[in-house]
Short mmCIF file of C-alpha atoms in Angstrom, two decimals:
data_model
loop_
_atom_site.label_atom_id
_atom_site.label_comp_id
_atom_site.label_asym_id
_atom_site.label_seq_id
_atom_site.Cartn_x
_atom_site.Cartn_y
_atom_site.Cartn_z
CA UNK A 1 -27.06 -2.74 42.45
CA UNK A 2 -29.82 -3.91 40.48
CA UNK A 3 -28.58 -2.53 37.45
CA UNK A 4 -25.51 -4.49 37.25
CA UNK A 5 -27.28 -7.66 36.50
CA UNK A 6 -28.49 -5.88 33.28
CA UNK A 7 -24.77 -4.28 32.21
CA UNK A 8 -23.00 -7.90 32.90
CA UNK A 9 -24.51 -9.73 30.56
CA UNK A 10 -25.33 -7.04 28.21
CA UNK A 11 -21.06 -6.49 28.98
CA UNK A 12 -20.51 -10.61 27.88
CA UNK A 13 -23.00 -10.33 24.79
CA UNK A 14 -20.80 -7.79 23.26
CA UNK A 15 -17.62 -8.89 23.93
CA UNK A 16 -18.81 -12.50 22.26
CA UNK A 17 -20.10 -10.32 19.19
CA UNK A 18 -16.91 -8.34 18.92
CA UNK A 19 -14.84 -11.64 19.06
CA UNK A 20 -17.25 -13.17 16.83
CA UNK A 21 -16.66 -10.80 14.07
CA UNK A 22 -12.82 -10.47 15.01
CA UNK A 23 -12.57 -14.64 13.92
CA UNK A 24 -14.57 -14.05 11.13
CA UNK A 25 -12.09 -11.45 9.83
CA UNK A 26 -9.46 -13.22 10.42
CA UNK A 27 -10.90 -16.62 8.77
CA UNK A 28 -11.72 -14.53 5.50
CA UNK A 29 -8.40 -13.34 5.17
CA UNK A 30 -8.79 -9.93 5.86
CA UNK A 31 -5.39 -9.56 7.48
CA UNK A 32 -3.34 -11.61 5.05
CA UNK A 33 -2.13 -8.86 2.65
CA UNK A 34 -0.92 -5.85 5.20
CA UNK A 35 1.27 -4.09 2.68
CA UNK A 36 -0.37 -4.59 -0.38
CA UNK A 37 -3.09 -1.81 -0.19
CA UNK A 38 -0.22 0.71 1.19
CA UNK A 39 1.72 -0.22 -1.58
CA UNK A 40 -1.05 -0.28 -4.25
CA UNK A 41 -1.60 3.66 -3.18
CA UNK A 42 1.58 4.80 -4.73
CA UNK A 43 0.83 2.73 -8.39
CA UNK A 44 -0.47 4.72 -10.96
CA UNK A 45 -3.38 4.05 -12.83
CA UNK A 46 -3.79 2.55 -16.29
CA UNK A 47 -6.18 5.31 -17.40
CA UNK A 48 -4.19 8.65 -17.10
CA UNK A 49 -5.86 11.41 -15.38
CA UNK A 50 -4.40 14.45 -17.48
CA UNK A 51 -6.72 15.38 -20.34
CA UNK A 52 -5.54 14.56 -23.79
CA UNK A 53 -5.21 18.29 -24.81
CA UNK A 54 -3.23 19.25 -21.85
CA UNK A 55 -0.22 17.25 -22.72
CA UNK A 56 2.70 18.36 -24.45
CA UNK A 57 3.41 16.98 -27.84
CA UNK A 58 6.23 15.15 -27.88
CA UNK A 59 6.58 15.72 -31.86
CA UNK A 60 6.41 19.67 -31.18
CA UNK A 61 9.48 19.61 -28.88
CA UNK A 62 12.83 20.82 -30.65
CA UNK A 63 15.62 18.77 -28.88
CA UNK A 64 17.93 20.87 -26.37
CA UNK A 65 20.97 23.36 -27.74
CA UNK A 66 24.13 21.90 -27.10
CA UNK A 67 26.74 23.30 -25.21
CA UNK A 68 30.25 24.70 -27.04
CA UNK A 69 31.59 22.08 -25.07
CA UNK A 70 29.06 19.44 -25.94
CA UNK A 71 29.22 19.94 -29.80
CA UNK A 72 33.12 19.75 -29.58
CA UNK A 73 32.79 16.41 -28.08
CA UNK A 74 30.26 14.95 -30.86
CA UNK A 75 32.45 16.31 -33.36
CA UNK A 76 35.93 14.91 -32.07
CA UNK A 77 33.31 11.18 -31.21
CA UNK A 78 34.21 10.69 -28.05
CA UNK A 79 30.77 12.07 -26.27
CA UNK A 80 31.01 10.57 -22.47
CA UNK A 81 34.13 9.07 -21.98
#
């Protein structure tokens, strides 16, 4: 029995701590933004992070053979409609 007047208060001290730092976050603005950082996840970076040498060069690459049917459509100039 005697130990319950230590756990009550020591009980009340942390739940005013916890709610303490609870209105803190919430007066700092910590919960403002709730999609942002799931959102921000999915951006890429600025800096890429493929080495340089890895990457194909775009200057290498021959374009994709046409089709039979594809070349017969650039020559008659009506490619897509």
């Amino acid at each position: 029995m005697s130990i319950l007047y230590l756990l009550i208060p020591l009980a009340v001290g942390l739940m005013a701590i916890a709610i303490a730092f609870f209105l803190w976050t919430v007066r700092t603005g910590q919960y403002d933004d709730l999609e942002g950082p799931a959102h921000r996840i999915l951006m890429d970076d600025d800096d890429p992070m493929i080495p340089g040498n890895a990457r194909p060069n775009k200057k290498a690459e021959k374009p994709a053979q046409k089709s039979a049917a594809g070349k017969a459509a650039d020559d008659r100039g009506d490619e897509g409609k």
